[in-house]
Short mmCIF file of C-alpha atoms in Angstrom, two decimals:
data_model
loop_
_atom_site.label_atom_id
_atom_site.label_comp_id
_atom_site.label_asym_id
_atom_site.label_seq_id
_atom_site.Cartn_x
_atom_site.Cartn_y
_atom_site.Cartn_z
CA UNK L 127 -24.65 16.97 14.92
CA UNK L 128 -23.86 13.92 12.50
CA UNK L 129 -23.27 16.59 9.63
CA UNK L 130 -20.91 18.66 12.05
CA UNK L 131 -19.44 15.53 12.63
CA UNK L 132 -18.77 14.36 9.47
CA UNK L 133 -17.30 17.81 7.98
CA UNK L 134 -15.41 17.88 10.51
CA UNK L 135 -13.64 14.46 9.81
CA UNK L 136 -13.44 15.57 5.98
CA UNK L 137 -11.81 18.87 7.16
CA UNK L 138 -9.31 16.42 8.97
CA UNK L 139 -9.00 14.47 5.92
CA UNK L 140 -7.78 17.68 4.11
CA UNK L 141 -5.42 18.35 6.34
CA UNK L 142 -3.70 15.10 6.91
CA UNK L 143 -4.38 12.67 3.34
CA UNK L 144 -6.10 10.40 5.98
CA UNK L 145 -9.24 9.63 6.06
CA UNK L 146 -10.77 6.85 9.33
CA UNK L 147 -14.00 4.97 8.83
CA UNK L 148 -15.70 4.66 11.54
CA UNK L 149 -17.00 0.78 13.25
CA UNK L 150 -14.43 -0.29 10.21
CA UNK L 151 -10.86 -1.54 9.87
CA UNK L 152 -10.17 0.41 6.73
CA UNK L 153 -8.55 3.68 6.22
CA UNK L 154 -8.34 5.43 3.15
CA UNK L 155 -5.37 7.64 2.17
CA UNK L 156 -4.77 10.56 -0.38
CA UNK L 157 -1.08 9.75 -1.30
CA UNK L 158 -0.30 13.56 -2.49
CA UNK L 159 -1.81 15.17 0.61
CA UNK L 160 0.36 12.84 2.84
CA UNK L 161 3.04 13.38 0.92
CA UNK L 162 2.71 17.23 0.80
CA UNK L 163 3.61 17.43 4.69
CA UNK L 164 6.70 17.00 3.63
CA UNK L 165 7.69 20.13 1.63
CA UNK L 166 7.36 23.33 2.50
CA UNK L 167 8.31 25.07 -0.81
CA UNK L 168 7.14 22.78 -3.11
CA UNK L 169 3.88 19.84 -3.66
CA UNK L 170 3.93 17.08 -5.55
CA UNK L 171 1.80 17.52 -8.38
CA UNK L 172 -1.25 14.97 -8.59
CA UNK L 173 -1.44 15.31 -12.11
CA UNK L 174 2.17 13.50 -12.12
CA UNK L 175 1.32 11.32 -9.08
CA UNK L 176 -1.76 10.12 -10.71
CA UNK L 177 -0.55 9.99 -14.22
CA UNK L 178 -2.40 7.27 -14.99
CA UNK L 179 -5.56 9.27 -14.61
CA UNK L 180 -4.51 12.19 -16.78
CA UNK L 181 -3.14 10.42 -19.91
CA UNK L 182 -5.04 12.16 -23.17
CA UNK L 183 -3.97 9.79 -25.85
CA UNK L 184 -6.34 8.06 -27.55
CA UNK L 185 -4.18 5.08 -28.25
CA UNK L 186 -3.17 5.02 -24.79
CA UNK L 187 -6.97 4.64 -23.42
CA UNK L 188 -7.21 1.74 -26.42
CA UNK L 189 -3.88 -0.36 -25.75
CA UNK L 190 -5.31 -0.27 -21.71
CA UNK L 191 -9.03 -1.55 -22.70
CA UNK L 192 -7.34 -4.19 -24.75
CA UNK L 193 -5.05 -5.15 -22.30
CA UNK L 194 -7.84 -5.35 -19.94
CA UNK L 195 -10.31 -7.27 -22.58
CA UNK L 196 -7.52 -9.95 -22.91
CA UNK L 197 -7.19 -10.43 -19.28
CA UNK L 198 -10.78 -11.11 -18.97
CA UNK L 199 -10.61 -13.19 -21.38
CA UNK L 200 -8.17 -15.51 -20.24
CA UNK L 201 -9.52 -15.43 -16.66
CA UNK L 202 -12.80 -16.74 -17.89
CA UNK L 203 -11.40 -20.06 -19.72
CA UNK L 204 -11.57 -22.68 -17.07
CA UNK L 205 -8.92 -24.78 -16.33
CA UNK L 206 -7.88 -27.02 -13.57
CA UNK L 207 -5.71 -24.81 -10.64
CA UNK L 208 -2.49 -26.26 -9.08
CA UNK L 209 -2.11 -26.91 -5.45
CA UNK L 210 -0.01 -23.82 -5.12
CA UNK L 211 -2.65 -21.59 -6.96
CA UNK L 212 -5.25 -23.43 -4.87
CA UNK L 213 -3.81 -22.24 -1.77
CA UNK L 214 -3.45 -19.07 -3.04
CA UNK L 215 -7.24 -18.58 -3.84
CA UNK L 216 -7.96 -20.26 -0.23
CA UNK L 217 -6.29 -17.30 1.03
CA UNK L 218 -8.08 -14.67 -1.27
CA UNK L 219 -11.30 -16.23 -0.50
CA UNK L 220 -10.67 -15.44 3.42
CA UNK L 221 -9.58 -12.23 2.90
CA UNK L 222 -12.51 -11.37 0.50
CA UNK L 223 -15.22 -10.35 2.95
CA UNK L 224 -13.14 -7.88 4.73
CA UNK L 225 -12.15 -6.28 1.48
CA UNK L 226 -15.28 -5.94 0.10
CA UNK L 227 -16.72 -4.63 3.87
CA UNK L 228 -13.74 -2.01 3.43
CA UNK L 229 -14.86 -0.88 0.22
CA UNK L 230 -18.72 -0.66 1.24
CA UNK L 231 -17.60 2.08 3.40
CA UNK L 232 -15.61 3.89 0.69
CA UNK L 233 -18.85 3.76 -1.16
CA UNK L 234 -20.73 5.13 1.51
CA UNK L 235 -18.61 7.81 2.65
CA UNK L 236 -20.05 10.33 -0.01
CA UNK L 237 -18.34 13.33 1.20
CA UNK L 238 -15.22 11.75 0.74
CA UNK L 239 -15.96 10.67 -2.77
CA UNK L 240 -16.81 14.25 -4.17
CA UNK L 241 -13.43 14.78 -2.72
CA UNK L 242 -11.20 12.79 -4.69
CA UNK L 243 -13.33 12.29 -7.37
CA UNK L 244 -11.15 15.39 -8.27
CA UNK L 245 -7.34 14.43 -8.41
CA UNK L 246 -5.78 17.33 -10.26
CA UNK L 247 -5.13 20.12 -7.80
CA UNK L 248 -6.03 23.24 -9.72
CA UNK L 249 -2.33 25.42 -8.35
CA UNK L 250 -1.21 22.21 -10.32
CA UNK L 251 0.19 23.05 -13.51
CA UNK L 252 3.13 20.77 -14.28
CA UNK L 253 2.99 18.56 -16.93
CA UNK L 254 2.58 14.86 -16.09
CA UNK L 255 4.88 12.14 -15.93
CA UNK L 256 3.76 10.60 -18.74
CA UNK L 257 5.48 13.07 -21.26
CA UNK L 258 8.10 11.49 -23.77
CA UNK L 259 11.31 12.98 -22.16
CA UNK L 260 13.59 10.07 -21.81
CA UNK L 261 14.41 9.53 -17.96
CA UNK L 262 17.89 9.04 -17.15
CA UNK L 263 18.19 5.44 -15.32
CA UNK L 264 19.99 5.64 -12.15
CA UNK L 265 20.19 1.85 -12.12
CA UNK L 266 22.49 2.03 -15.22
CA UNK L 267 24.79 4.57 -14.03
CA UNK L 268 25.86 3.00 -10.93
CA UNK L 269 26.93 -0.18 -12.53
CA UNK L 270 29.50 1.62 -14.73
CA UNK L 271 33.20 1.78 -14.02
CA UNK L 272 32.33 5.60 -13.65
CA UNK L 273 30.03 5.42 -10.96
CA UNK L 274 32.08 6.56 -7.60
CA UNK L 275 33.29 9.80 -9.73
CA UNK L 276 29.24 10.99 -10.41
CA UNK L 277 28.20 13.55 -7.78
CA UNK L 278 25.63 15.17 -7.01
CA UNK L 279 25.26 19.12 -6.29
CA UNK L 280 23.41 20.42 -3.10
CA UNK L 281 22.65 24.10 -3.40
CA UNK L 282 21.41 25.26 0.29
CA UNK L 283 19.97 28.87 1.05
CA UNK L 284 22.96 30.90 2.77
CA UNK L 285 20.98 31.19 6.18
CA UNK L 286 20.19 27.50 5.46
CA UNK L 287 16.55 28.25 6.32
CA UNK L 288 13.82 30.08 3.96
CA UNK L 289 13.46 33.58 4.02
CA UNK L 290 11.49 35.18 7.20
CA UNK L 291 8.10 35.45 5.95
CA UNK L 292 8.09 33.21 3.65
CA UNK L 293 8.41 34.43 -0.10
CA UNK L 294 10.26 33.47 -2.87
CA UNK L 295 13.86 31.80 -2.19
CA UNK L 296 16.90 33.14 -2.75
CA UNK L 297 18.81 33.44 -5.90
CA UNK L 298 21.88 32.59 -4.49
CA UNK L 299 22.84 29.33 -3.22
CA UNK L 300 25.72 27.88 -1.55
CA UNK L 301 26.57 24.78 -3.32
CA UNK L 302 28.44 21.50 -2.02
CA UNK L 303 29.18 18.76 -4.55
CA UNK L 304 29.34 15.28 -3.40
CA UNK L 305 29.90 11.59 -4.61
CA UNK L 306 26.07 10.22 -4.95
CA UNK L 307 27.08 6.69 -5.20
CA UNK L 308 27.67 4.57 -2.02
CA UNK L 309 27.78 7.49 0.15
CA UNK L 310 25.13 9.02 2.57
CA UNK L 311 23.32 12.24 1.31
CA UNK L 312 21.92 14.10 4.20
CA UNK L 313 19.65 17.25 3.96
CA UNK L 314 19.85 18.29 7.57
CA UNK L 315 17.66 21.59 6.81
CA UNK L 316 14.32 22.35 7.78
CA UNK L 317 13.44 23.78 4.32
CA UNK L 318 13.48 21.45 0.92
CA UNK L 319 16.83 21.07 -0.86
CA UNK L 320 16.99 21.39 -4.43
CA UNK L 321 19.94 19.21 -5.88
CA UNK L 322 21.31 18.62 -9.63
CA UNK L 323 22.83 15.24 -10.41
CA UNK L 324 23.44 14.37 -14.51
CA UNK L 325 21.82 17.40 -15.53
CA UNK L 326 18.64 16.66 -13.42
CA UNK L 327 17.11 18.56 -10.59
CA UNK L 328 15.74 16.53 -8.40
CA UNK L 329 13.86 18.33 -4.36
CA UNK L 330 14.80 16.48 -1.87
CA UNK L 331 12.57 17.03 1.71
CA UNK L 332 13.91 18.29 4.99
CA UNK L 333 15.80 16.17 7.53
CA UNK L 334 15.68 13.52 5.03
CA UNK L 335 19.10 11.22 3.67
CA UNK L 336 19.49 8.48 0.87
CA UNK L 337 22.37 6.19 0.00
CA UNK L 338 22.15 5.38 -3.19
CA UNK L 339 24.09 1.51 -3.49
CA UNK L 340 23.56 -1.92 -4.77
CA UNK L 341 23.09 -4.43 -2.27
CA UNK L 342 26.71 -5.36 -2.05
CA UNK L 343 27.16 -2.08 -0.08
CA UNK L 344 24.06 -2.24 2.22
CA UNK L 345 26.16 -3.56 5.17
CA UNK L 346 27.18 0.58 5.41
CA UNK L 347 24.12 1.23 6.84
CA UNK L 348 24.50 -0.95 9.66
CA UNK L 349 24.86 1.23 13.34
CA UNK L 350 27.76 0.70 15.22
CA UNK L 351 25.47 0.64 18.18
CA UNK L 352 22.63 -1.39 17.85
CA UNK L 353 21.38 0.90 20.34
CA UNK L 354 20.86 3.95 17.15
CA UNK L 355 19.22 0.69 15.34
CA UNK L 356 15.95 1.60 13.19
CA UNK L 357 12.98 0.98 15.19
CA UNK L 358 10.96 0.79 11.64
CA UNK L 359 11.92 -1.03 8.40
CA UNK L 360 10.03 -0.71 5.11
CA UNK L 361 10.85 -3.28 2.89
CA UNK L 362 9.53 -3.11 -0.91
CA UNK L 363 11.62 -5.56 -2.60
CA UNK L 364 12.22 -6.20 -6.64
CA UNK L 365 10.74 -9.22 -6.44
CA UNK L 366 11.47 -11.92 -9.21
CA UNK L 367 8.25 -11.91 -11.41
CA UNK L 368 8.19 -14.18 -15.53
CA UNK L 369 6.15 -10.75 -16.49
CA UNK L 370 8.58 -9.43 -19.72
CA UNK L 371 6.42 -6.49 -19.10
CA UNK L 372 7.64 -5.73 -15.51
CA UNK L 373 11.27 -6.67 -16.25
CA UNK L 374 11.23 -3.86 -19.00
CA UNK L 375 9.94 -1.56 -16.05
CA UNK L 376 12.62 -2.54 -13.37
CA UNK L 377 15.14 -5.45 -13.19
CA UNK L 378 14.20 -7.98 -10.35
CA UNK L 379 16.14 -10.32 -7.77
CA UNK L 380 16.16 -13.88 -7.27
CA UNK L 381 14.32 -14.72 -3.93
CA UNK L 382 17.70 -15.92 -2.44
CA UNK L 383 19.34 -12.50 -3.03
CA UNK L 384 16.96 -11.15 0.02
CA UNK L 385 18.23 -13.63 2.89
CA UNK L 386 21.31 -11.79 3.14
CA UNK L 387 19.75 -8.11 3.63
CA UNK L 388 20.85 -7.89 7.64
CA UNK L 389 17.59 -7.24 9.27
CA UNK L 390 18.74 -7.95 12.68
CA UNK L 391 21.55 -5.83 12.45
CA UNK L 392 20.18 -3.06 10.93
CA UNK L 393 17.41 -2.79 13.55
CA UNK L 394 16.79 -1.27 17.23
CA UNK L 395 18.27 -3.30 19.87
CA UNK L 396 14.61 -2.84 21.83
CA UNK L 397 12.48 -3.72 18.53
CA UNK L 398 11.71 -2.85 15.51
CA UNK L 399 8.96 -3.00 13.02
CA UNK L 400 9.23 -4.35 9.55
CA UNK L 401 6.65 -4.39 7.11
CA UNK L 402 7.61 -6.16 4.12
CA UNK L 403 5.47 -5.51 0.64
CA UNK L 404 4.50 -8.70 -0.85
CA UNK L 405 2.62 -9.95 -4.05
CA UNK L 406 -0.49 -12.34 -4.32
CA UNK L 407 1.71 -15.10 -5.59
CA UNK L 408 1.46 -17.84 -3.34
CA UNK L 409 5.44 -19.20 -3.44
CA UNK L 410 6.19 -15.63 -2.47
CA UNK L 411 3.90 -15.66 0.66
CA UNK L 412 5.73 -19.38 1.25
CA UNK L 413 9.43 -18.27 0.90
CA UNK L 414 8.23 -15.38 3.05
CA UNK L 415 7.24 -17.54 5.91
CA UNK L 416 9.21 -20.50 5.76
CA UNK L 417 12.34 -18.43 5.11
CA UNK L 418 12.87 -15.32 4.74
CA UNK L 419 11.50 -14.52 8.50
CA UNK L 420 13.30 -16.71 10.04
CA UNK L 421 16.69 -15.65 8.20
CA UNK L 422 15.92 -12.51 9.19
CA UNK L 423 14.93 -13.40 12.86
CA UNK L 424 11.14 -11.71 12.04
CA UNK L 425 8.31 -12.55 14.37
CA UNK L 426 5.30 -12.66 12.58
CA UNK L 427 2.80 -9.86 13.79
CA UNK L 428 0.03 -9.10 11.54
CA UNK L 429 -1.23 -8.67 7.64
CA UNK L 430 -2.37 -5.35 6.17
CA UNK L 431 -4.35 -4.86 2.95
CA UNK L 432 -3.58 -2.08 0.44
CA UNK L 433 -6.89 -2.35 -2.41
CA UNK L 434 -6.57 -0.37 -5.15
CA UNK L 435 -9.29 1.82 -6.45
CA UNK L 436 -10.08 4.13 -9.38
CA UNK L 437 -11.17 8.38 -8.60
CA UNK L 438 -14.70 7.26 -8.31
CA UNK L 439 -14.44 4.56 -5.74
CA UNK L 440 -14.39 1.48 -7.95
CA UNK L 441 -12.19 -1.17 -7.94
CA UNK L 442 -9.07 -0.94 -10.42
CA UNK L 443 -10.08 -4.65 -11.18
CA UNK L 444 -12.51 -7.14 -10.67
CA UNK L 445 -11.97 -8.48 -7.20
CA UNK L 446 -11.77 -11.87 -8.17
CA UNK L 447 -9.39 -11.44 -11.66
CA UNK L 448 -7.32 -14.19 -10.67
CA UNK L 449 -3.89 -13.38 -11.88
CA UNK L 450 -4.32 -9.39 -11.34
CA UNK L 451 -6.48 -9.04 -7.82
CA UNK L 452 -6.70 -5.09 -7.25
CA UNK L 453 -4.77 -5.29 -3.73
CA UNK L 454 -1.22 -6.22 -2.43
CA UNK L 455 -0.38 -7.35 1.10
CA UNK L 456 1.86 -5.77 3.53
CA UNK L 457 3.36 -8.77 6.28
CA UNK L 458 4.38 -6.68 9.54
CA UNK L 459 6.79 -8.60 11.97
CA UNK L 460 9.00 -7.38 15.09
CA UNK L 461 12.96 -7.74 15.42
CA UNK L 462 15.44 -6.93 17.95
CA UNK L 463 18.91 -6.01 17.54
CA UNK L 464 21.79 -8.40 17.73
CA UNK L 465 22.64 -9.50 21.33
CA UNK L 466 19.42 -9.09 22.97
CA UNK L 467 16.91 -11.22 24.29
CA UNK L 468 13.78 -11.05 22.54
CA UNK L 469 11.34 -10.72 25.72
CA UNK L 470 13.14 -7.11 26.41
CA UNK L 471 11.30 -5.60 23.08
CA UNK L 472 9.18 -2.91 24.67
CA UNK L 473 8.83 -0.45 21.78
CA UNK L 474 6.49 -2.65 19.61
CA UNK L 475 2.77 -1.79 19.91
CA UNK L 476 0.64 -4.71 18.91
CA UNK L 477 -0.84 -4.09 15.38
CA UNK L 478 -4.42 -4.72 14.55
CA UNK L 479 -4.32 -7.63 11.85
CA UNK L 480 -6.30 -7.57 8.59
CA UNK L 481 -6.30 -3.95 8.20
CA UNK L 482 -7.12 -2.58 5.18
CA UNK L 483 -5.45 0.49 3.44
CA UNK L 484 -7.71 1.52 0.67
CA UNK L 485 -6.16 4.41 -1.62
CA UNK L 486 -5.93 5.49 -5.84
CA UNK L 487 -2.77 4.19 -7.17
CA UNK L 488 0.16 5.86 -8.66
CA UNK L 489 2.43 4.97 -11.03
CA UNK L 490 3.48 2.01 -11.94
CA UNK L 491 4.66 -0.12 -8.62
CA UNK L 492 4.64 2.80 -6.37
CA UNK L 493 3.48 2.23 -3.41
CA UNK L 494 1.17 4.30 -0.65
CA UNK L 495 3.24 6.12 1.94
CA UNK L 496 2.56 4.02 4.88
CA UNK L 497 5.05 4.90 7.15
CA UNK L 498 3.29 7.76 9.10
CA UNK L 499 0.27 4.37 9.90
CA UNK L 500 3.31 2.43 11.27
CA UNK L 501 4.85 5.07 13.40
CA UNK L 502 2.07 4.68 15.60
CA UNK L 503 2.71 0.93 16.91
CA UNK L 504 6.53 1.98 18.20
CA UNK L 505 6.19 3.43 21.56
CA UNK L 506 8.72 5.01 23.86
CA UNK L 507 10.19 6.80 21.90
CA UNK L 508 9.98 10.09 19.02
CA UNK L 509 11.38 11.03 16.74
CA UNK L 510 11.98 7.10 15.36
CA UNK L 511 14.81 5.95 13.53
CA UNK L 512 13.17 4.99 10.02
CA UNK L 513 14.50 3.23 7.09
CA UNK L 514 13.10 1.88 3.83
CA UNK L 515 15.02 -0.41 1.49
CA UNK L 516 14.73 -0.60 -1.63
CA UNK L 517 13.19 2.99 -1.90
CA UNK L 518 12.68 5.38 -4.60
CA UNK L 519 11.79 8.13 -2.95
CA UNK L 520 12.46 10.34 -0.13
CA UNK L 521 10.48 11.03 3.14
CA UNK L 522 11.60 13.10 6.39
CA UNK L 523 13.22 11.06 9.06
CA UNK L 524 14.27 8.48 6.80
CA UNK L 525 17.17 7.07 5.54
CA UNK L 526 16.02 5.70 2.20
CA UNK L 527 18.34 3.28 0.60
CA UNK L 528 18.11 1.37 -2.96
CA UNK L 529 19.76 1.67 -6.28
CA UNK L 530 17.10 4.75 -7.49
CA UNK L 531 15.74 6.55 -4.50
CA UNK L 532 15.75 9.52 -6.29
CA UNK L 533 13.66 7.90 -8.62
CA UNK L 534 9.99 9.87 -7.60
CA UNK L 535 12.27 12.91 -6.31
CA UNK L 536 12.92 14.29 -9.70
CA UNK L 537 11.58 18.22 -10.18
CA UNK L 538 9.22 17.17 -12.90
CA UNK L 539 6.86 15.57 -10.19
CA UNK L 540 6.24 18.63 -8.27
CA UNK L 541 5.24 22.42 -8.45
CA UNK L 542 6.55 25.32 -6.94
CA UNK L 543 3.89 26.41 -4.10
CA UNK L 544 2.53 29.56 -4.46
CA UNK L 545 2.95 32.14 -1.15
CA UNK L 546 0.11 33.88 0.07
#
């Protein structure tokens, strides 16, 4: 029976990219399998999901056991902490025990293990993401003068759907060219899109939209009825960091910057859920409560884990590296619309706090797709409005909005699927 039970669960696993311990609060997820329920033509491709993982060179391996050697290094020389890194370690140290209870049942669950102890899919045979073809940076192009004359090419099927039966698509497409700066891209199919923007082709999923803006122009997204408000609001900001070597991946924001994103207005007028990504540094967990909630008019409602582990279970870093801790923190809070009195929120299910998210990272600050987890504390109500800010990349029912949200939607991270 407990075999029968357990295969069963794994079978559910492969199905979904979700996999619930049981007696635990962790859940683990398999990024690429969630994300594969959105396509229907194509999958992402693990082997460029998980890049990190399938990098050959040499020199590569070498710089990243350096990097690592140093770290150690410098954790180990003892020094005297600061009362802001001292409250910062006061908070690891009660969050510790539930982290390492989460990963105990990783370790145990040995089915699960054999599982993804094998990333690469083997229909997978795109190259990775790694390769040295030099990406074209979206964040560039929409600061120049040129930027509302770029557009972006949608090629539909005729019928707008797949062919009956499946098989492969059709050659022809009908094609309709729009501006892809400060505008609203909609893919209102139930098939994939393919589009081609700066000689780029980038698959873009079905009933999915992007408006692709700096945060001057985020006011567009606002609802003229609060009442078609977002019900759920994922927030992954470019937080300021002094690393040179994150600023060469992605320019960051001054904390102020943030306390003008309009929260309340963008959301539901009966609630709405945001979960905001956050870092381990302690003035960013302080600016986050003391300010940026209640500029927003956030309620506090609970904090989720996401720990970070290698293909065979193992932590991506020692749990207690001080300065690079192998987990990040998700804050979830509730908001109503403008205009209405918070005691009339009835769509917000209460979330269970210190959850823990366990799953193998991608690349470099990508984050798990959560949003399917935090779908199921709105009530009342289906399909929900959903929105993530500061996205860069594309999910079904969601309006994803940031200066690169096609960043992850490029061609060269997936694979055609194969019929039959």
């Amino acid at each position: 029976m407990e075999v029968s039970k357990l295969s069963e669960k794994l079978f559910a696993f492969l199905e979904s990219g979700i996999y619930r311990f049981e007696n635990s609060n962790s859940i683990f997820i398999d990024p690429v399998r969630v994300l594969n329920q959105s396509y229907t033509r194509f999958r992402v491709s693990p082997s460029a999901y998980y890049s990190r993982f399938f990098e050959s060179s040499n020199a590569t391996q070498q710089s990243s056991n350096s990097r690592k050697r140093k770290r150690k290094e410098k954790e180990k020389k003892p020094y005297a902490l600061n009362e802001r890194e001292r409250a910062a370690d006061r908070r690891h140290q009660e969050s510790e025990p539930l982290l390492l209870k989460a990963l105990e049942s990783l370790q145990r669950a040995t089915d699960l293990l054999e599982v993804i102890c094998n990333l690469r899919d083997l229909s997978d045979s795109s190259p990775s993401s790694s390769s040295s073809r030099v990406q074209q940076s979206l964040i560039e192009l929409g600061r120049v003068w040129q930027a509302p004359l770029y557009e972006i090419t949608l090629k539909f099927h005729p019928s707008g759907e797949r062919n009956e039966g499946g098989g492969s698509p059709p050659t022809q497409y009908c094609e309709r060219v729009l501006p892809v700066f400060n505008n609203l891209i909609v893919n209102e199919t139930s098939d994939d899109l393919e589009a081609e923007f700066m000689n780029t082709r980038y698959i873009l999923p079905h009933d999915s939209s992007f408006y692709m803006s700096d945060l001057k122009q985020i006011h567009n997204l606002i609802p003229v009825d609060n009442d078609h408000g977002f019900s759920l609001i994922v927030i992954d900001p470019p937080w300021e960091n002094g690393s040179a070597h994150q600023k060469l991946r992605y320019p960051t924001l001054p904390n102020k910057y943030f306390l003008s994103v309009p929260i309340k207005k963008l959301s539901h007028k009966e609630g709405a859920i945001i979960a905001l990504w956050v870092t381990n540094r302690e003035k960013l967990r302080c600016f986050v409560e003391e300010e940026l909630f209640p500029a927003w008019g956030v309620k506090y409602m609970a904090t989720f884990y996401w720990l970070k582990v290698k293909a065979d279970g193992s932590l991506i870093n020692d749990l207690d590296l001080f300065h690079h801790r192998p987990y990040e923190c998700i804050i979830l809070g509730q908001c109503h619309g403008e205009a209405v009195d918070s005691n009339s929120m009835s769509r917000i299910k209460a979330a269970p706090d210190n959850q823990v998210i366990i799953s193998i990272p991608g690349d470099y600050s990508r984050k798990p797709p959560i949003g399917g987890l935090l779908k199921e504390y709105i009530a009342g109500h289906s399909p929900s409005r959903c929105l993530e800010l500061f996205a860069r990349e594309m999910l079904p029912q969601w309006v994803s909005w940031g200066n690169e949200p096609l960043q992850f939607q490029e061609s060269r991270y997936f694979y055609e699927r194969k019929e039959g």
